[in-house]
Coordinates of C-alpha atoms in Angstrom, one line a residue:
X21 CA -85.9 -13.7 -4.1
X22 CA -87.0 -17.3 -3.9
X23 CA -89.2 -19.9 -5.3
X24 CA -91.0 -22.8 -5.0
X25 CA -91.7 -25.4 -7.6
X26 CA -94.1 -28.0 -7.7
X27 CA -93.7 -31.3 -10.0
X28 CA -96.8 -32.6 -10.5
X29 CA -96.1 -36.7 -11.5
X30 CA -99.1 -37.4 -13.9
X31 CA -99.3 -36.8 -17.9
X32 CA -102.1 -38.2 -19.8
X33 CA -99.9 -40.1 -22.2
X34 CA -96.1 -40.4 -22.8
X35 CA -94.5 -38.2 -25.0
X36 CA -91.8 -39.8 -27.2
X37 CA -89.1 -37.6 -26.4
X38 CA -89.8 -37.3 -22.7
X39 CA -87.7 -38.1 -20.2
X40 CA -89.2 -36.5 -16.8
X41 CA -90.7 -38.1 -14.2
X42 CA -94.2 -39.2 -14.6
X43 CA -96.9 -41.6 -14.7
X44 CA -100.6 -42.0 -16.9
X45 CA -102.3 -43.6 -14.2
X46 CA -104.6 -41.3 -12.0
X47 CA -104.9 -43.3 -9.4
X48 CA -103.0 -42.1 -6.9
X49 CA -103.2 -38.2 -8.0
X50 CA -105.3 -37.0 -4.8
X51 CA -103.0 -38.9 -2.5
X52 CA -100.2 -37.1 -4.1
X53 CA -101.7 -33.6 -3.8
X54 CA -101.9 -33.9 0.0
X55 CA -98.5 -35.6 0.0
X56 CA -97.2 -32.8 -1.9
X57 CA -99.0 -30.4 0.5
X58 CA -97.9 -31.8 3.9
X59 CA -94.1 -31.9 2.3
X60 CA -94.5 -28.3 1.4
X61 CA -95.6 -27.8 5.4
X62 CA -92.7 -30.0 6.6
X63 CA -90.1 -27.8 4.6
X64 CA -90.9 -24.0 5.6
X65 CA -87.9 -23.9 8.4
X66 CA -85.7 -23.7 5.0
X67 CA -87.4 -20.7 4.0
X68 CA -87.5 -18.8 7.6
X69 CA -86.0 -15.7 6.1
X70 CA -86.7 -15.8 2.8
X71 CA -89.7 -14.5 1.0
X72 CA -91.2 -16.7 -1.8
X73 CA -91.6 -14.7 -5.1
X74 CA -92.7 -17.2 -7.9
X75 CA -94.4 -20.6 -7.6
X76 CA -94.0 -23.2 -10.6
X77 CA -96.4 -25.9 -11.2
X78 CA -93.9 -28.0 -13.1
X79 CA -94.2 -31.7 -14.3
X80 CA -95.3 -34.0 -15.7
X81 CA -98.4 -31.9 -16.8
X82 CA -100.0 -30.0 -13.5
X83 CA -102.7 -29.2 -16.0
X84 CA -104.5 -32.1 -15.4
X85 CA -105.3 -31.2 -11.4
X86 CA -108.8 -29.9 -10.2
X87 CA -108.7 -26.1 -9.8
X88 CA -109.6 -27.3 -6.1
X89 CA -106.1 -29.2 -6.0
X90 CA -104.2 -26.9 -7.4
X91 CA -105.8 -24.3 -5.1
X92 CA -104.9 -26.6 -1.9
X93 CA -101.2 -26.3 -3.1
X94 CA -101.2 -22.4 -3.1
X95 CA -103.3 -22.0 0.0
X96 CA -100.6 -24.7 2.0
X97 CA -97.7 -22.4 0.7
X98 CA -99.1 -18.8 1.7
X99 CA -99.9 -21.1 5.1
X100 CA -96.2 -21.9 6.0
X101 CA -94.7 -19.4 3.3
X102 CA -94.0 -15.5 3.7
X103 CA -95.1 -14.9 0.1
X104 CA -94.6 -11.7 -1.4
X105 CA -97.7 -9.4 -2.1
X106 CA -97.2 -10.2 -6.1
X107 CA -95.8 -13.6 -6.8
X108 CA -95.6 -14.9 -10.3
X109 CA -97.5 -18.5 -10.2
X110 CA -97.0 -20.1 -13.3
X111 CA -98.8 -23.0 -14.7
X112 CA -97.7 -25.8 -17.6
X113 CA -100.9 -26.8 -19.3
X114 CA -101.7 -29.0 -22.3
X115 CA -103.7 -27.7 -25.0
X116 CA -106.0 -30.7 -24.3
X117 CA -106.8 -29.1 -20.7
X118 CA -107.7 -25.7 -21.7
X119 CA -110.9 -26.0 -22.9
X120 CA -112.7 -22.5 -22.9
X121 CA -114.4 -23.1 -19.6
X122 CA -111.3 -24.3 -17.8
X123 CA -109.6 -20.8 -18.9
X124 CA -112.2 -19.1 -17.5
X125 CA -111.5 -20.8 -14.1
X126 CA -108.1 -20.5 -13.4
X127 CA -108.3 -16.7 -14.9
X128 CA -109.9 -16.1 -11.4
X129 CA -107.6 -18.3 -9.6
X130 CA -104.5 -17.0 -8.0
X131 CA -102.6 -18.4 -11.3
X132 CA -100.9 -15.6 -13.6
X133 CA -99.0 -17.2 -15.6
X134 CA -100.0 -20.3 -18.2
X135 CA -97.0 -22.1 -20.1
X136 CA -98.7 -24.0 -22.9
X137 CA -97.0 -27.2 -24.4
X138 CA -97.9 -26.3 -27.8
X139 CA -94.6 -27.7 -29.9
X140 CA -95.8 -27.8 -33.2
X141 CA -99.3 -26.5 -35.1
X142 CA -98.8 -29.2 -37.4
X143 CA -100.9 -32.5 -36.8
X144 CA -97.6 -34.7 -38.2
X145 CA -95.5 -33.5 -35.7
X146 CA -98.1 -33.7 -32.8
X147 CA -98.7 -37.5 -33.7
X148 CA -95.0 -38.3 -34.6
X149 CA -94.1 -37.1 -31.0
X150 CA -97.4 -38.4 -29.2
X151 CA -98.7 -35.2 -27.7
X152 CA -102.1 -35.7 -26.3
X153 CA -103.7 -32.4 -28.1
X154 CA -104.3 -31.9 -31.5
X155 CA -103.7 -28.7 -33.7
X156 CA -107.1 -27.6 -33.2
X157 CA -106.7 -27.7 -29.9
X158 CA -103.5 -25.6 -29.5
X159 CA -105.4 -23.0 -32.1
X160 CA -108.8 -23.2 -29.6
X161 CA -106.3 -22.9 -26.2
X162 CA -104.5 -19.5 -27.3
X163 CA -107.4 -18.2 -28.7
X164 CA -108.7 -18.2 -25.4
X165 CA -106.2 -17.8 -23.1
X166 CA -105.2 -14.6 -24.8
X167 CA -108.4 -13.5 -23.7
X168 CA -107.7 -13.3 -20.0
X169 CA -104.1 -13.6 -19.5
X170 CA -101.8 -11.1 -20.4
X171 CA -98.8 -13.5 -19.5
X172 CA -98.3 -16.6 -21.4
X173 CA -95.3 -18.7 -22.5
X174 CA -95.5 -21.4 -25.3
X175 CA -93.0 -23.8 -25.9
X176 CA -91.6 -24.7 -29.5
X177 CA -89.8 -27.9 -30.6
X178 CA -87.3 -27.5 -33.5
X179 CA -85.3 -30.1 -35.1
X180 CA -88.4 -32.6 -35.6
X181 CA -87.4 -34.4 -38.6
X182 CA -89.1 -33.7 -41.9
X183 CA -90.0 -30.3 -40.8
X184 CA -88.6 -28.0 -43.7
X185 CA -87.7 -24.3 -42.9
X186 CA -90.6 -22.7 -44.5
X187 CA -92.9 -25.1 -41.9
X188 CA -90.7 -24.2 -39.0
X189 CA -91.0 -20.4 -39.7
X190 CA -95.0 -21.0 -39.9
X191 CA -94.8 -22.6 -36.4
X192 CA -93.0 -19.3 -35.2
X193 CA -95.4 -16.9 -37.3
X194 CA -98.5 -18.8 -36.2
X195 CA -96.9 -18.2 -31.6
X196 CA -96.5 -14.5 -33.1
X197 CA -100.2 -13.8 -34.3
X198 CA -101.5 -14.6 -31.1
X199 CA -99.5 -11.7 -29.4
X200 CA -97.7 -14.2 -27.0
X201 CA -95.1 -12.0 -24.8
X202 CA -92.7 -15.0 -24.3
X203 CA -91.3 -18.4 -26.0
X204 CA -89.5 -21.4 -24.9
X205 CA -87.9 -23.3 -27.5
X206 CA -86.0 -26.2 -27.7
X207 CA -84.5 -28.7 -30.5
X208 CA -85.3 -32.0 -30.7
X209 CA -83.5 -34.3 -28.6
X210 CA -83.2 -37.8 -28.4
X211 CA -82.7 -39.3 -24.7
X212 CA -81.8 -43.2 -23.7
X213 CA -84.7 -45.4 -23.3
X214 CA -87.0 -43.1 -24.8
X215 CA -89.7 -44.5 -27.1
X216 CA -88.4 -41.9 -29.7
X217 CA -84.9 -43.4 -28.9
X218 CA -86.7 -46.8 -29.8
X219 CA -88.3 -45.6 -32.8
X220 CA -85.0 -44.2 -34.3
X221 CA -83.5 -47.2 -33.5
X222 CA -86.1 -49.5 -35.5
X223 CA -86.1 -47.2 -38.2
X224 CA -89.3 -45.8 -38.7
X225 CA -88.5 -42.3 -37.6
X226 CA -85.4 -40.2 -38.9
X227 CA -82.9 -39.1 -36.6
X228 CA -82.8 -35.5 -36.0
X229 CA -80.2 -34.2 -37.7
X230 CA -77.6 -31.1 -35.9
X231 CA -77.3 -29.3 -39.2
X232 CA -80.9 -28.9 -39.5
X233 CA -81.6 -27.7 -35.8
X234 CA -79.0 -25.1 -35.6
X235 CA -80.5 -23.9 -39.1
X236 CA -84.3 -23.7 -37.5
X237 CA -82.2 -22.1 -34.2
X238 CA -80.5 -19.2 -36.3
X239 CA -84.4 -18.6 -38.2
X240 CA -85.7 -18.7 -34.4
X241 CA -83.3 -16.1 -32.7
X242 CA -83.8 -13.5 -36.6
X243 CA -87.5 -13.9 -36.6
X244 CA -87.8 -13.5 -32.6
X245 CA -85.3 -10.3 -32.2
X246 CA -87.0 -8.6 -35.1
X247 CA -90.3 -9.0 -33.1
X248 CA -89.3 -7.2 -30.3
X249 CA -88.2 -10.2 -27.9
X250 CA -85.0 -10.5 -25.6
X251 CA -83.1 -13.5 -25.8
X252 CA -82.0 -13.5 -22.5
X253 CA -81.4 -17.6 -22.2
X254 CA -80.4 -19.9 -24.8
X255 CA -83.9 -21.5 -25.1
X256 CA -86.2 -18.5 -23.8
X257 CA -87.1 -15.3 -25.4
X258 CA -89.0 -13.0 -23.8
X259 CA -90.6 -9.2 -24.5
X260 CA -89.8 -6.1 -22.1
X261 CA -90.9 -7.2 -18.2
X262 CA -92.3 -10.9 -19.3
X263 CA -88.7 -12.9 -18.9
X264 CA -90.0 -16.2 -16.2
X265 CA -89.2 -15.2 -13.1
X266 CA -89.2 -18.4 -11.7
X267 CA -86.6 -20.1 -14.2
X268 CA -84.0 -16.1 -14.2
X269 CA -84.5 -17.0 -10.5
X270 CA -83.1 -20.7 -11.3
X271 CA -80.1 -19.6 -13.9
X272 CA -79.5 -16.3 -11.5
X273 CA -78.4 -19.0 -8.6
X274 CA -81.3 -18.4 -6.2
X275 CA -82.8 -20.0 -3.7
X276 CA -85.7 -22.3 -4.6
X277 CA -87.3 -25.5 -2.4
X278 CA -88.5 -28.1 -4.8
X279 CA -91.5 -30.3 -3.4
X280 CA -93.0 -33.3 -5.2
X281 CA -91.2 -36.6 -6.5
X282 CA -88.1 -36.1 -8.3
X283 CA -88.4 -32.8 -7.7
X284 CA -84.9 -30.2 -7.2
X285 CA -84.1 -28.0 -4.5
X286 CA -81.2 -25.5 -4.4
X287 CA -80.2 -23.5 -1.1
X288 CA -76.9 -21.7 -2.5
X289 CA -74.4 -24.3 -1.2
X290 CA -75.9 -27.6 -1.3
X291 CA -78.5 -28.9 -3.9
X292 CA -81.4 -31.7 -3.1
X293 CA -83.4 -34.1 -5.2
X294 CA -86.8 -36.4 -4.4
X295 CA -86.9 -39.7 -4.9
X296 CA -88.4 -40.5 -8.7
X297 CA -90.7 -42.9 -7.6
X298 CA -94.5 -42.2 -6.9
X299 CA -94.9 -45.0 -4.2
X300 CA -92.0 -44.3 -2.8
X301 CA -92.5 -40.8 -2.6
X302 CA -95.8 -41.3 -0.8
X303 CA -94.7 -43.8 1.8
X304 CA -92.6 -41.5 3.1
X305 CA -94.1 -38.1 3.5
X306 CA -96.4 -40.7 5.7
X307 CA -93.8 -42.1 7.7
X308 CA -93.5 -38.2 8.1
X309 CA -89.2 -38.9 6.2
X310 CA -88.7 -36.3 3.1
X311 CA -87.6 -38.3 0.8
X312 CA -84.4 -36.2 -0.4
X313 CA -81.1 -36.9 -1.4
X314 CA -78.4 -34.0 -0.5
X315 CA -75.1 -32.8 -2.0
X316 CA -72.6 -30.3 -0.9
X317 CA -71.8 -28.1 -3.7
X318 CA -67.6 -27.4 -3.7
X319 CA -66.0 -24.7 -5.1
X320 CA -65.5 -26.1 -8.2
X321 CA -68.8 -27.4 -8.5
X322 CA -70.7 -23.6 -7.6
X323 CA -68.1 -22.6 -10.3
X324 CA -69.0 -24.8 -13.2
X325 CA -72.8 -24.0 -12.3
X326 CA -72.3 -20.4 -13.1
X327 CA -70.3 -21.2 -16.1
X328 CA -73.1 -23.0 -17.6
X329 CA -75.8 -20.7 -16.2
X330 CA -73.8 -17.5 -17.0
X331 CA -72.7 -18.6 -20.5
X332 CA -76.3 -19.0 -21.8
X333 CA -78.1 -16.1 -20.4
X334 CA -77.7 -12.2 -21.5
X335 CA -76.0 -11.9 -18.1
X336 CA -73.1 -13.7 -19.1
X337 CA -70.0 -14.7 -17.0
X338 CA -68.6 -11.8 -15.0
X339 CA -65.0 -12.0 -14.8
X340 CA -64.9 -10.2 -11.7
X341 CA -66.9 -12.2 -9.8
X342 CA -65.0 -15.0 -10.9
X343 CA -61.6 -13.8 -9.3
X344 CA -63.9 -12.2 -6.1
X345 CA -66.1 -15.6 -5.5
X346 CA -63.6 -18.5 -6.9
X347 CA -60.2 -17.1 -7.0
X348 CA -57.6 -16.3 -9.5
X349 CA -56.2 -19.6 -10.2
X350 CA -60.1 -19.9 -11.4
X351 CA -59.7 -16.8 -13.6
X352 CA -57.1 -17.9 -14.9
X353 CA -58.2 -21.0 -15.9
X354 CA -61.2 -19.6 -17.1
X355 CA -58.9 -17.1 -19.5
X356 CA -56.8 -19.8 -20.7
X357 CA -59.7 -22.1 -22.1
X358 CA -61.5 -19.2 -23.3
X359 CA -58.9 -18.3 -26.1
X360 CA -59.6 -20.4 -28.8
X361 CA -63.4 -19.8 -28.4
X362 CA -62.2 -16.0 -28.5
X363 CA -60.1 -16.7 -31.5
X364 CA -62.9 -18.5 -33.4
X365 CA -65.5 -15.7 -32.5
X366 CA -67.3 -17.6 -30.4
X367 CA -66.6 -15.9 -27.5
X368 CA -66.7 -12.0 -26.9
X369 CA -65.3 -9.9 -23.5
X370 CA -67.2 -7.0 -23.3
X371 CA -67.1 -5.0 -19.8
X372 CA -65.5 -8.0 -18.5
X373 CA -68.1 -9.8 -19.1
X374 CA -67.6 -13.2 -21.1
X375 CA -70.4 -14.1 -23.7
X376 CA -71.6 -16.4 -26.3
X377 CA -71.6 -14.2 -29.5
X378 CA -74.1 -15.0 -32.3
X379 CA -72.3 -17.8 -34.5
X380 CA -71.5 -19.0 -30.5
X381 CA -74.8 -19.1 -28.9
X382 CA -76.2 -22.5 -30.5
X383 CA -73.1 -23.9 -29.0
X384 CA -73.0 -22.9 -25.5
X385 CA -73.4 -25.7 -23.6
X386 CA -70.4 -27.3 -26.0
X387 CA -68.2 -24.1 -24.8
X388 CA -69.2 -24.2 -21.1
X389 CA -68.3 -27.8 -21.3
X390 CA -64.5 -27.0 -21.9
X391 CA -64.4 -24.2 -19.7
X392 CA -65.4 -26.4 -16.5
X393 CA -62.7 -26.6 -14.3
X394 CA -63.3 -30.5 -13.4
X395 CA -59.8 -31.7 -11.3
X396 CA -59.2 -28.8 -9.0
X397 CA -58.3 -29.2 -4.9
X398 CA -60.6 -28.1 -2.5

């Protein structure tokens, strides 16, 4: 199985918390879609013998292309692409874009899959993090787009400052009565040079506080279990046979080819990355250059991927595969830093397989970080 994403560089306005690449001027948005089309074209000797299950319009917000653009995309990859008969092609959109018509197109568009940027129902939040849409908006988009797709993701921010419990578990409650199948959700994070990172700074927003995310976390994982859905990542939950495909494609360590600027590409031993920079970007898919940056991945680089990977999805870390693929000085290792994550239940072996247990999960990335193996020979 592999994948190809698509970053799409524009947004309407900046979000506060966002640190992706983008830009809010449309100016050069059709020269990027054929840009972004002839690098798709210029890449498909990478994918001679693989077949492409899941494209990801990722970004930025891909939501505000023409069904005609986003169309071009698809048609260039089944053009150069061996795709598979029935390939998952998601779609991030913001509220602001769905309007009921614009549902109504892309429901008879080769798009199955919407991921809505919802964060918050309340208007506060919306305006304290500068989303573009309002609450009415994220209402009017679900309400509709639960009328012709079956598959839809939201995503959830936790952690905003001055949200109390009671108004986080409304937010979850209010996903839940639209019969959504899967949720992203993520705390609040504040990243350098940021405008939230600028606005904390000056004072006139609070900074988010850990104690009161890994509250809104634990209320998350309760509420979402007892509905029926999987937590099979640390930020996604998903019902029965509606986990992404694309992003279990990502954590499972497949092969993926990343096309747009800034954009990451993954071929099982080396990784790839566009240049971040929309001029850039364009002057060299005409000077027919890709504009990619490569890295070998060593040994103890492929291991500290799965560590991170393995340790936040239901999958977990197989032992096994850690003596079989790395070595047993790397199991070893591995053992050794795991005891005191073991002896403070944070940790469980089960099968031979290491996870994150309940009290450990908000923590995994904290837990993978000491288990990386950081100064070994290759």
């Amino acid at each position: 199985m592999s994948g190809i994403y698509i970053h799409i560089p524009f947004c309407k306005q900046a979000c506060h918390y966002c640190d992706f690449h983008f830009s809010t001027s449309m100016k050069k948005k059709e020269q990027m879609v054929l840009a972004i089309a002839k690098e798709i074209g210029m890449r498909k000797s990478e994918f001679e013998n693989e077949i492409v299950e899941t494209i990801y319009f990722g970004g930025g917000t891909p939501s505000v292309l023409e069904n005609s653009e986003l169309q071009l995309l698809i048609d260039t990859i089944y053009e150069n692409y061996r795709v598979s008969e029935n390939p998952e092609i998601t779609l991030e959109a913001n509220p602001d874009d769905l309007s009921k018509e614009r549902i109504f197109e892309l429901s008879k568009s080769p798009i199955n899959r919407l991921s809505i940027g919802i964060q918050s129902f309340y208007e506060e939040d919306l305006k304290m993090m500068n989303r573009a849409h309002n609450s009415a908006e994220a209402i009017n988009c679900l309400t509709e787009a639960t009328k012709y797709f079956d598959n839809i993701s939201l995503d959830l921010i936790y952690g905003i400052p001055g949200m109390s419990d009671e108004m986080w578990r409304q937010n979850i409650e209010t996903a839940l009565s639209f019969g959504i199948p899967h949720i992203s959700s993520y705390a609040l994070t504040v990243e350098p040079k940021t405008a939230l990172r600028k606005l904390i700074d000056t004072g006139k927003i609070a900074e988010p506080q850990d104690e009161v995310a890994s509250n809104h976390f634990m209320i998350l994982v309760e509420t979402l279990e007892k509905k029926g859905f999987i937590h099979y990542e640390l930020s996604n939950f998903g019902k029965e046979n509606h986990f992404s495909k694309n992003n279990s494609a990502y954590w499972l360590g497949k092969k993926y080819i990343g096309a747009g600027p800034s954009a990451h590409s993954y071929d099982g031993e080396k990784r790839g990355w566009n240049i971040a920079n929309n001029s850039l970007y364009l002057k060299s898919i005409q000077k027919n250059v890709l504009p990619i940056e490569t890295e070998i991945l060593s040994k103890s680089d492929r291991y500290n991927e799965y560590i991170m990977t393995g340790l936040r999805t239901i999958w977990g870390i197989s032992l096994d595969r850690i003596e079989n693929e790395f070595g047993s000085e790397y199991l070893e290792y591995l053992n050794k830093q795991t005891q005191k994550f073991l002896n403070d239940d944070l940790v469980f072996i089960e099968n031979n397989i290491l996870k994150p247990t309940a009290k450990g999960k908000f923590l995994t990335d904290g837990i993978a970080s000491d288990l990386f193996y950081l100064n070994l020979e290759e």
